[in-house]
Amino acid sequence: MAERGRSRSSQSSVASTQRTISAEPSPVRSSPDSVSSRDYTKYWYNKLPPMTNYRTGICEQLTDLEASIDNAQRAAENHRQIWREHPETPSKASAEIEYRKYLAAIDLAENRMSKLGPCPKRSCTRHHEPVQDAEMTEAGQYPLPKSPIPSPTNLTSPNDFKQVPHKKAARIRPDKPYSPIQTTNRFRNLMDTSENVNTNDQQTQNAIPDINLKLTGDYNLTIQEIARNFPETCCKYHRGYIRITPQTLEDREKIIEALDKSEKEYVLSEPSENRPIKIVIKNLPPDHCKERIVSELEDMKFKVIRINQLRNYRLKTFLPIFLIELAKTPNANSIFQTEKINNFNVKIEHYRKKQRATMCYNCSDFFHSARNCKCKPRCIKCNGSHETRMCNIKTKIENPVCINCKEIGHLASWKGCPKYPVIKNNTTPTYAQKLKSNLQKTNYTPTPSMNNPTPQIDTDNYEEFVKNMNALRIINDAFSKFPNLIEISEKIKLAKTDMEIVGLLLKIFKN
């Protein structure tokens, strides 16, 4: 790892001329008593105390310095990466001071490495590369590197070149630049999250909501007029409606104006950015004031569209659960981090919708809400041209008539209605559900075929069976009348005299 143009390898492999060890002793003045210089050298060597080699620990010091440089460079790189991802961090000044400390530590370690010089151990594979003998390499004692083209067994020098006949010579192949193989990776768009966010935003911005036209007798004329005025519009059939997809927002507004003039019934598809976020607030008192909740959320800069308290329809009591619809503002998702509302510790969760079709409160149709419905109102109680909540009937109807299937005995909101849409649940069933479905299956008993008649019953064996059953019935009655019969029979087995047996039999009748 290099830091600011320098590396530990360049510091550890300094030329040996920078600092060398001199094996020769320093010059010594000749003593007048010495006979010769050789004798004096032997005398000095024998009298010299043993000295430790001070360069034996240089290799270990270099290794420690390299490790410290690696750690400091890694920490500095982490600081640099954090600044790139989060340039506006509040603790930028303290982080910059830490970064400069790491750079100073790197400089100090490099200076110490330069002063120590190269590793004195020639056998150290960490700081010295193994050098091969040139003569041994030329002689072929070391293995040559493998090549994709098989080389001949007998190596020849360039001077021993021989001309090959034309038939035995290999063809000269031109070097064609082969293009790299292109592979597809469907996850390559996940590498850069910023670009993905921008592309997704563009797609959501370019998505134009649809217009769902209700089927009527003259729907074909309406579609022809829309196709003539707006040829780029796409029309599809979906769930009893004609889905009209315009190309621009201007075309969408003009189509809506044309449908309003002709008094057509339609339902608008709501764009995803305009759909509210539904949340549920729990652990509040059942009689808590809804206005206080709204004011608290507005003070927290949340835009509340609607608030409603859930209730138990069977017991006709309110539940301590409040359903709130919030507009999609930039801080809307931070509502789930709220822990207290009106000084109460609350629990905020996503609204979990039931697995059933949505019913409109305006036209009493399915798969849309009254917020986007432009159809005529229809009551499910009396089939009048008004909303169900505005109906004058406030009591329970004994024999209601369904406005969808025209059957008597249920309303259109009943799940058992033939016209009520069924939503398939794609989740895998549990083991309990599978076992329950298996238990509900009736056991199939095959009827005897006419080709294989049943064998006739033997009358003698049947009479014996009836006699045995009658005997068992008599024994059962005897045990019910004399419950101590089994106990006394066990004692009779142990009796030694006839008088004891008679006494035990009398006990049966006494009890």
Coordinates of C-alpha atoms in Angstrom, one line a residue:
M1 CA 0.0 0.0 0.0
A2 CA 1.4 3.3 -1.0
E3 CA 0.8 6.6 0.8
R4 CA 1.6 9.9 -0.9
G5 CA 3.9 8.3 -3.5
R6 CA 5.9 6.3 -1.0
S7 CA 5.8 2.6 0.0
R8 CA 7.4 0.5 2.6
S9 CA 9.2 -1.6 0.1
S10 CA 11.1 1.4 -1.2
Q11 CA 12.1 2.3 2.3
S12 CA 13.2 -1.2 3.3
S13 CA 15.2 -1.8 0.1
V14 CA 17.6 1.2 0.5
A15 CA 20.9 0.8 -1.1
S16 CA 23.4 -1.0 1.1
T17 CA 25.9 1.8 0.6
Q18 CA 23.8 4.1 2.8
R19 CA 24.9 2.3 5.9
T20 CA 27.3 -0.7 6.0
I21 CA 28.9 -2.7 8.7
S22 CA 32.6 -2.8 8.8
A23 CA 34.0 -6.1 10.0
E24 CA 37.5 -4.7 10.4
P25 CA 38.5 -3.4 13.8
S26 CA 39.4 0.3 14.3
P27 CA 43.2 1.0 13.9
V28 CA 45.1 0.5 17.1
R29 CA 48.2 2.3 18.1
S30 CA 51.2 0.1 18.2
S31 CA 52.5 -0.7 21.6
P32 CA 56.2 -0.6 22.3
D33 CA 55.9 -3.9 24.1
S34 CA 54.4 -5.7 21.1
V35 CA 56.5 -8.0 19.1
S36 CA 54.4 -7.8 15.9
S37 CA 51.1 -6.6 14.7
R38 CA 49.7 -10.2 14.3
D39 CA 50.6 -11.1 17.9
Y40 CA 48.9 -7.9 19.1
T41 CA 45.7 -8.7 17.1
K42 CA 45.5 -12.1 18.8
Y43 CA 46.0 -10.5 22.2
W44 CA 43.2 -7.9 21.5
Y45 CA 40.8 -10.5 20.2
N46 CA 41.3 -12.8 23.3
K47 CA 40.9 -10.0 25.8
L48 CA 37.9 -8.4 24.1
P49 CA 34.6 -9.2 26.0
P50 CA 31.8 -10.9 24.1
M51 CA 29.6 -8.4 22.3
T52 CA 26.1 -9.0 21.1
N53 CA 25.2 -8.2 17.5
Y54 CA 23.2 -5.1 17.6
R55 CA 21.8 -5.6 14.2
T56 CA 20.1 -8.9 14.9
G57 CA 16.8 -7.1 15.8
I58 CA 16.7 -4.8 12.7
C59 CA 14.6 -7.3 10.7
E60 CA 12.0 -7.4 13.5
Q61 CA 12.0 -3.6 13.8
L62 CA 11.4 -3.2 10.1
T63 CA 8.6 -5.7 10.3
D64 CA 6.9 -3.8 13.1
L65 CA 7.4 -0.4 11.3
E66 CA 5.8 -1.9 8.2
A67 CA 2.8 -3.2 10.2
S68 CA 2.4 0.3 11.8
I69 CA 2.5 2.0 8.4
D70 CA -0.1 -0.4 7.0
N71 CA -2.4 0.2 10.0
A72 CA -2.0 4.0 9.7
Q73 CA -2.6 3.9 5.9
R74 CA -5.7 1.8 6.4
A75 CA -7.2 4.2 9.0
A76 CA -6.4 7.2 6.8
E77 CA -8.1 5.6 3.8
N78 CA -11.2 4.9 5.9
H79 CA -11.3 8.6 6.9
R80 CA -10.9 9.6 3.3
Q81 CA -13.8 7.3 2.2
I82 CA -16.1 8.6 5.0
W83 CA -15.5 12.2 3.8
R84 CA -16.4 11.2 0.2
E85 CA -19.7 9.5 1.3
H86 CA -20.6 12.0 4.0
P87 CA -19.0 15.4 3.2
E88 CA -21.2 17.3 5.7
T89 CA -20.4 15.5 8.9
P90 CA -20.7 17.5 12.1
S91 CA -17.4 16.1 13.5
K92 CA -15.3 17.0 10.5
A93 CA -12.7 19.1 12.4
S94 CA -12.0 16.2 14.8
A95 CA -11.8 13.7 12.0
E96 CA -9.3 16.0 10.1
I97 CA -7.1 16.1 13.2
E98 CA -7.1 12.3 13.4
Y99 CA -6.3 12.1 9.7
R100 CA -3.3 14.3 10.2
K101 CA -2.1 12.3 13.1
Y102 CA -2.1 9.2 10.9
L103 CA -0.1 11.0 8.2
A104 CA 2.5 12.1 10.9
A105 CA 2.7 8.5 12.2
I106 CA 3.4 7.3 8.6
D107 CA 6.2 9.9 8.1
L108 CA 7.8 9.1 11.5
A109 CA 7.8 5.3 10.7
E110 CA 9.3 5.9 7.2
N111 CA 12.1 8.1 8.7
R112 CA 12.9 5.4 11.2
M113 CA 13.0 2.8 8.4
S114 CA 15.4 5.0 6.4
K115 CA 17.7 5.3 9.4
L116 CA 17.8 1.6 10.1
G117 CA 18.7 0.8 6.5
P118 CA 18.1 -2.5 4.7
C119 CA 17.6 -5.8 6.5
P120 CA 21.0 -7.4 7.4
K121 CA 19.7 -10.9 7.0
R122 CA 20.3 -12.1 3.5
S123 CA 18.1 -15.2 4.1
C124 CA 15.1 -13.1 5.0
T125 CA 12.4 -13.7 2.3
R126 CA 10.3 -10.8 3.5
H127 CA 12.8 -8.0 2.7
H128 CA 15.0 -9.7 0.1
E129 CA 14.0 -11.4 -3.1
P130 CA 15.7 -14.8 -3.8
V131 CA 18.4 -14.4 -6.4
Q132 CA 19.1 -17.3 -8.7
D133 CA 22.5 -18.1 -10.0
A134 CA 22.9 -17.0 -13.6
E135 CA 25.1 -19.9 -14.5
M136 CA 22.8 -22.5 -13.0
T137 CA 19.8 -20.9 -14.8
E138 CA 21.6 -21.0 -18.2
A139 CA 22.6 -24.7 -17.6
G140 CA 18.9 -25.6 -17.2
Q141 CA 19.0 -26.7 -13.5
Y142 CA 16.1 -24.4 -12.6
P143 CA 12.7 -25.2 -14.2
L144 CA 11.7 -22.7 -16.9
P145 CA 8.3 -21.0 -16.8
K146 CA 5.5 -22.8 -18.5
S147 CA 4.2 -21.4 -21.7
P148 CA 1.0 -22.2 -23.6
I149 CA 3.0 -23.4 -26.6
P150 CA 4.8 -26.7 -26.0
S151 CA 8.6 -26.2 -26.2
P152 CA 11.0 -28.8 -27.6
T153 CA 12.9 -31.1 -25.3
N154 CA 16.3 -30.1 -26.6
L155 CA 16.8 -26.4 -26.2
T156 CA 18.9 -24.9 -28.9
S157 CA 20.6 -21.5 -29.1
P158 CA 19.7 -19.0 -31.8
N159 CA 23.1 -19.7 -33.5
D160 CA 22.1 -23.3 -34.2
F161 CA 19.2 -22.3 -36.5
K162 CA 18.4 -24.7 -39.3
Q163 CA 16.2 -24.0 -42.3
V164 CA 13.0 -26.2 -42.4
P165 CA 11.4 -27.4 -45.6
H166 CA 8.3 -25.6 -46.8
K167 CA 6.1 -28.6 -46.2
K168 CA 7.2 -29.1 -42.6
A169 CA 7.1 -25.4 -41.8
A170 CA 4.2 -24.1 -39.8
R171 CA 1.8 -21.6 -41.4
I172 CA 2.3 -18.0 -40.5
R173 CA -0.8 -16.9 -38.7
P174 CA -1.6 -13.2 -38.5
D175 CA -2.1 -11.8 -35.0
K176 CA -5.8 -10.9 -34.9
P177 CA -6.9 -8.7 -32.0
Y178 CA -9.5 -10.8 -30.3
S179 CA -12.3 -8.8 -28.7
P180 CA -13.1 -9.7 -25.1
I181 CA -16.1 -11.9 -24.5
Q182 CA -19.1 -9.7 -23.5
T183 CA -21.2 -11.2 -20.7
T184 CA -24.5 -9.9 -19.4
N185 CA -24.9 -9.1 -15.7
R186 CA -28.4 -8.2 -14.6
F187 CA -27.2 -6.9 -11.3
R188 CA -24.7 -4.4 -12.7
N189 CA -27.2 -1.6 -12.1
L190 CA -27.1 -2.2 -8.4
M191 CA -23.4 -1.1 -8.2
D192 CA -24.2 2.6 -8.3
T193 CA -27.1 3.4 -6.0
S194 CA -27.2 7.1 -6.9
E195 CA -27.8 6.4 -10.6
N196 CA -30.5 3.9 -9.7
V197 CA -32.3 6.4 -7.5
N198 CA -32.3 8.9 -10.3
T199 CA -33.6 6.5 -12.9
N200 CA -36.3 5.3 -10.6
D201 CA -37.3 8.9 -9.9
Q202 CA -37.5 9.6 -13.6
Q203 CA -39.7 6.5 -14.2
T204 CA -42.1 7.5 -11.4
Q205 CA -42.2 11.1 -12.7
N206 CA -42.9 9.9 -16.3
A207 CA -45.6 7.4 -15.2
I208 CA -49.0 8.9 -16.1
P209 CA -52.0 7.6 -14.2
D210 CA -54.7 5.7 -16.1
I211 CA -58.4 6.4 -16.6
N212 CA -60.7 3.5 -16.1
L213 CA -63.9 3.9 -18.1
K214 CA -66.9 1.9 -17.0
L215 CA -68.5 -0.4 -19.5
T216 CA -71.8 0.9 -21.0
G217 CA -73.8 0.2 -24.1
D218 CA -72.1 2.9 -26.2
Y219 CA -68.5 2.4 -24.9
N220 CA -67.3 1.7 -28.4
L221 CA -68.3 5.2 -29.7
T222 CA -66.4 6.7 -26.7
I223 CA -63.3 4.7 -27.5
Q224 CA -63.5 5.7 -31.2
E225 CA -63.7 9.3 -30.3
I226 CA -60.7 9.1 -27.9
A227 CA -58.6 7.2 -30.5
R228 CA -59.4 9.8 -33.2
N229 CA -58.5 12.8 -31.0
F230 CA -55.6 11.1 -29.2
P231 CA -54.1 8.4 -31.5
E232 CA -51.2 7.6 -29.2
T233 CA -53.6 6.6 -26.4
C234 CA -53.6 2.9 -25.4
C235 CA -56.8 1.1 -24.3
K236 CA -57.1 -2.3 -22.5
Y237 CA -59.9 -4.2 -20.8
H238 CA -59.4 -4.9 -17.1
R239 CA -61.9 -6.1 -14.5
G240 CA -65.0 -4.7 -16.0
Y241 CA -63.4 -1.4 -17.0
I242 CA -61.5 -0.1 -20.0
R243 CA -58.1 1.2 -19.0
I244 CA -57.2 4.3 -21.0
T245 CA -53.4 5.1 -20.8
P246 CA -52.6 8.6 -22.2
Q247 CA -49.2 9.7 -23.3
T248 CA -49.0 13.1 -21.6
L249 CA -50.7 14.8 -18.7
E250 CA -52.3 17.3 -21.1
D251 CA -54.0 14.5 -23.0
R252 CA -55.2 13.0 -19.7
E253 CA -56.8 16.3 -18.7
K254 CA -58.5 16.7 -22.1
I255 CA -59.8 13.1 -22.0
I256 CA -61.3 13.7 -18.5
E257 CA -63.0 16.9 -19.7
A258 CA -64.5 15.0 -22.6
L259 CA -65.8 12.3 -20.3
D260 CA -67.3 14.8 -18.0
K261 CA -69.1 16.6 -20.8
S262 CA -70.6 13.3 -22.1
E263 CA -71.5 12.3 -18.4
K264 CA -69.6 9.0 -18.5
E265 CA -68.7 7.0 -15.4
Y266 CA -65.0 6.4 -14.8
V267 CA -62.5 5.8 -12.0
L268 CA -59.1 7.6 -11.9
S269 CA -55.9 5.7 -11.1
E270 CA -54.0 7.4 -8.4
P271 CA -50.2 7.9 -8.9
S272 CA -47.9 6.4 -6.3
E273 CA -46.5 9.7 -5.2
N274 CA -50.0 11.0 -4.3
R275 CA -51.1 7.9 -2.4
P276 CA -51.1 8.5 1.3
I277 CA -49.2 6.5 3.9
K278 CA -51.5 4.6 6.2
I279 CA -50.2 4.1 9.7
V280 CA -51.7 2.6 12.9
I281 CA -51.1 4.1 16.3
K282 CA -51.5 1.7 19.3
N283 CA -51.4 1.9 23.1
L284 CA -53.6 5.1 23.4
P285 CA -56.7 5.2 25.5
P286 CA -59.9 4.3 23.7
D287 CA -61.5 7.7 24.6
H288 CA -58.5 9.7 23.5
C289 CA -59.3 12.9 21.6
K290 CA -58.4 12.6 17.9
E291 CA -57.9 16.4 17.6
R292 CA -55.1 16.2 20.1
I293 CA -53.3 13.5 18.0
V294 CA -53.7 15.6 14.8
S295 CA -52.3 18.8 16.5
E296 CA -49.4 16.8 17.9
L297 CA -48.5 15.3 14.5
E298 CA -48.8 18.7 12.8
D299 CA -46.4 20.2 15.3
M300 CA -44.0 17.5 14.3
K301 CA -44.4 18.7 10.7
F302 CA -46.5 15.8 9.4
K303 CA -49.5 16.5 7.1
V304 CA -52.5 14.5 8.3
I305 CA -55.1 13.8 5.6
R306 CA -57.6 11.7 7.7
I307 CA -57.8 10.1 11.1
N308 CA -60.2 7.4 12.2
Q309 CA -60.6 5.1 15.2
L310 CA -61.1 1.4 14.6
R311 CA -63.9 -0.3 16.4
N312 CA -65.3 -3.8 17.1
Y313 CA -68.5 -4.2 15.0
R314 CA -69.7 -7.1 17.0
L315 CA -69.4 -5.5 20.4
K316 CA -69.9 -2.0 19.0
T317 CA -67.0 -0.6 21.0
F318 CA -64.0 1.5 20.0
L319 CA -60.6 -0.1 20.0
P320 CA -57.4 1.7 21.3
I321 CA -56.2 1.8 17.7
F322 CA -56.2 4.9 15.5
L323 CA -55.8 4.7 11.7
I324 CA -54.1 7.8 10.2
E325 CA -53.4 8.7 6.6
L326 CA -50.3 10.9 6.0
A327 CA -49.3 12.7 2.9
K328 CA -46.0 11.6 1.3
T329 CA -43.8 14.4 2.5
P330 CA -39.9 14.1 2.7
N331 CA -40.1 13.4 6.5
A332 CA -43.2 11.0 6.3
N333 CA -41.2 7.9 7.0
S334 CA -39.7 9.3 10.2
I335 CA -43.1 8.8 11.8
F336 CA -42.1 5.2 12.6
Q337 CA -39.3 6.5 14.9
T338 CA -41.8 8.4 17.1
E339 CA -42.1 6.9 20.5
K340 CA -44.4 9.4 22.3
I341 CA -47.6 11.2 21.4
N342 CA -49.5 13.3 23.9
N343 CA -47.1 12.1 26.6
F344 CA -48.1 8.4 26.0
N345 CA -45.7 5.7 24.9
V346 CA -47.2 4.5 21.6
K347 CA -46.4 1.9 19.0
I348 CA -46.6 3.0 15.3
E349 CA -46.8 0.4 12.6
H350 CA -47.8 0.1 8.9
Y351 CA -51.5 -0.6 8.3
R352 CA -51.9 -4.2 7.3
K353 CA -54.7 -4.5 4.8
K354 CA -56.9 -7.6 4.8
Q355 CA -56.7 -10.0 2.0
R356 CA -60.0 -9.0 0.4
A357 CA -61.3 -6.8 -2.4
T358 CA -61.6 -3.0 -1.7
M359 CA -65.2 -1.8 -1.9
C360 CA -66.1 1.7 -2.9
Y361 CA -68.3 3.7 -0.5
N362 CA -69.6 5.8 -3.4
C363 CA -70.7 3.4 -6.1
S364 CA -70.5 0.1 -4.1
D365 CA -68.2 -1.4 -6.7
F366 CA -64.9 -3.2 -6.1
F367 CA -61.2 -2.6 -6.6
H368 CA -61.1 1.2 -6.1
S369 CA -61.9 3.8 -3.4
A370 CA -64.4 6.6 -3.2
R371 CA -61.6 9.2 -3.3
N372 CA -61.0 8.6 -7.1
C373 CA -64.5 7.4 -8.1
K374 CA -66.4 9.5 -10.6
C375 CA -69.3 7.1 -10.9
K376 CA -72.9 7.6 -9.9
P377 CA -73.5 6.8 -6.2
R378 CA -75.4 3.6 -5.4
C379 CA -76.7 2.4 -2.0
I380 CA -76.3 -1.3 -1.0
K381 CA -79.3 -1.2 1.2
C382 CA -82.1 0.2 -1.0
N383 CA -80.3 0.4 -4.4
G384 CA -80.9 4.2 -4.4
S385 CA -78.9 6.9 -6.1
H386 CA -77.1 8.0 -3.0
E387 CA -74.3 6.8 -0.8
T388 CA -74.8 4.1 1.7
R389 CA -74.0 6.3 4.7
M390 CA -76.7 8.8 3.5
C391 CA -79.4 6.1 3.5
N392 CA -82.5 6.6 5.7
I393 CA -82.5 2.9 6.7
K394 CA -80.8 2.7 10.0
T395 CA -82.1 -0.6 11.3
K396 CA -81.3 -4.2 10.3
I397 CA -83.0 -5.4 7.1
E398 CA -84.7 -8.8 7.5
N399 CA -84.6 -9.9 3.9
P400 CA -82.1 -7.6 2.1
V401 CA -81.7 -7.8 -1.7
C402 CA -78.2 -7.8 -3.2
I403 CA -77.7 -5.1 -5.8
N404 CA -75.1 -7.2 -7.6
C405 CA -76.5 -10.7 -7.9
K406 CA -80.2 -9.8 -7.2
E407 CA -80.5 -12.6 -4.6
I408 CA -82.5 -12.3 -1.4
G409 CA -81.0 -12.7 2.0
H410 CA -77.7 -10.8 1.9
L411 CA -76.1 -7.5 1.0
A412 CA -73.5 -6.8 -1.7
S413 CA -70.8 -6.6 1.0
W414 CA -71.2 -10.2 2.1
K415 CA -68.2 -12.4 1.2
G416 CA -70.4 -15.3 0.3
C417 CA -72.0 -13.4 -2.6
P418 CA -71.4 -15.0 -6.0
K419 CA -70.4 -11.5 -7.4
Y420 CA -68.0 -10.8 -4.5
P421 CA -64.5 -11.1 -6.0
V422 CA -62.1 -13.7 -4.5
I423 CA -58.5 -12.8 -4.1
K424 CA -56.1 -15.7 -4.4
N425 CA -53.6 -15.9 -1.6
N426 CA -50.2 -16.7 -3.1
T427 CA -48.6 -17.6 0.3
T428 CA -47.7 -21.2 0.9
P429 CA -50.1 -22.9 3.3
T430 CA -48.9 -24.0 6.7
Y431 CA -48.7 -27.6 7.9
A432 CA -51.8 -27.0 10.1
Q433 CA -53.8 -25.8 7.1
K434 CA -52.7 -28.8 5.0
L435 CA -53.7 -31.2 7.8
K436 CA -57.0 -29.5 8.1
S437 CA -57.7 -29.8 4.4
N438 CA -56.8 -33.5 4.5
L439 CA -59.1 -34.2 7.5
Q440 CA -62.1 -32.5 5.7
K441 CA -61.9 -35.0 2.9
T442 CA -64.5 -37.8 3.1
N443 CA -63.2 -41.3 3.0
Y444 CA -64.3 -43.0 -0.2
T445 CA -65.9 -46.4 0.3
P446 CA -66.0 -48.3 -3.0
T447 CA -69.3 -50.0 -3.8
P448 CA -69.1 -53.7 -4.4
S449 CA -69.2 -54.5 -8.1
M450 CA -71.8 -56.8 -9.6
N451 CA -69.2 -59.1 -11.2
N452 CA -67.8 -60.1 -7.8
P453 CA -70.7 -61.1 -5.6
T454 CA -70.3 -61.3 -1.8
P455 CA -69.9 -64.8 -0.3
Q456 CA -72.9 -66.2 1.6
I457 CA -72.7 -66.4 5.4
D458 CA -72.5 -69.8 7.0
T459 CA -75.6 -70.3 9.3
D460 CA -73.9 -72.7 11.7
N461 CA -71.0 -70.3 12.5
Y462 CA -73.5 -67.5 12.9
E463 CA -75.5 -69.3 15.5
E464 CA -72.3 -70.1 17.5
F465 CA -71.4 -66.4 17.4
V466 CA -74.8 -65.4 18.7
K467 CA -74.5 -67.9 21.6
N468 CA -71.1 -66.6 22.5
M469 CA -72.3 -63.0 22.5
N470 CA -75.2 -63.9 24.8
A471 CA -72.8 -65.6 27.2
L472 CA -70.7 -62.5 27.3
R473 CA -73.8 -60.4 28.0
I474 CA -74.7 -62.7 30.9
I475 CA -71.2 -62.4 32.4
N476 CA -71.3 -58.6 32.0
D477 CA -74.6 -58.5 33.9
A478 CA -73.2 -60.7 36.6
F479 CA -70.2 -58.4 37.1
S480 CA -72.5 -55.4 37.3
K481 CA -74.6 -57.1 40.0
F482 CA -71.7 -58.5 42.0
P483 CA -68.7 -56.1 41.7
N484 CA -66.6 -58.1 44.1
L485 CA -66.9 -61.3 42.1
I486 CA -63.3 -61.0 40.6
E487 CA -61.8 -60.4 44.0
I488 CA -63.5 -63.4 45.6
S489 CA -62.6 -65.7 42.7
E490 CA -59.0 -64.9 43.3
K491 CA -59.3 -65.8 47.0
I492 CA -61.1 -69.0 46.1
K493 CA -58.0 -70.1 44.2
L494 CA -56.0 -69.8 47.4
A495 CA -58.5 -71.5 49.6
K496 CA -57.4 -74.8 51.2
T497 CA -60.7 -76.3 52.6
D498 CA -64.2 -76.5 51.3
M499 CA -65.5 -74.5 54.2
E500 CA -63.4 -71.5 53.2
I501 CA -64.7 -71.8 49.7
V502 CA -68.3 -71.8 50.9
G503 CA -67.7 -68.8 53.1
L504 CA -66.2 -66.8 50.2
L505 CA -69.2 -67.6 48.0
L506 CA -71.6 -66.4 50.8
K507 CA -69.8 -63.1 50.8
I508 CA -70.8 -62.6 47.2
F509 CA -74.5 -62.6 48.1
K510 CA -74.0 -60.6 51.3
N511 CA -72.6 -57.7 49.4

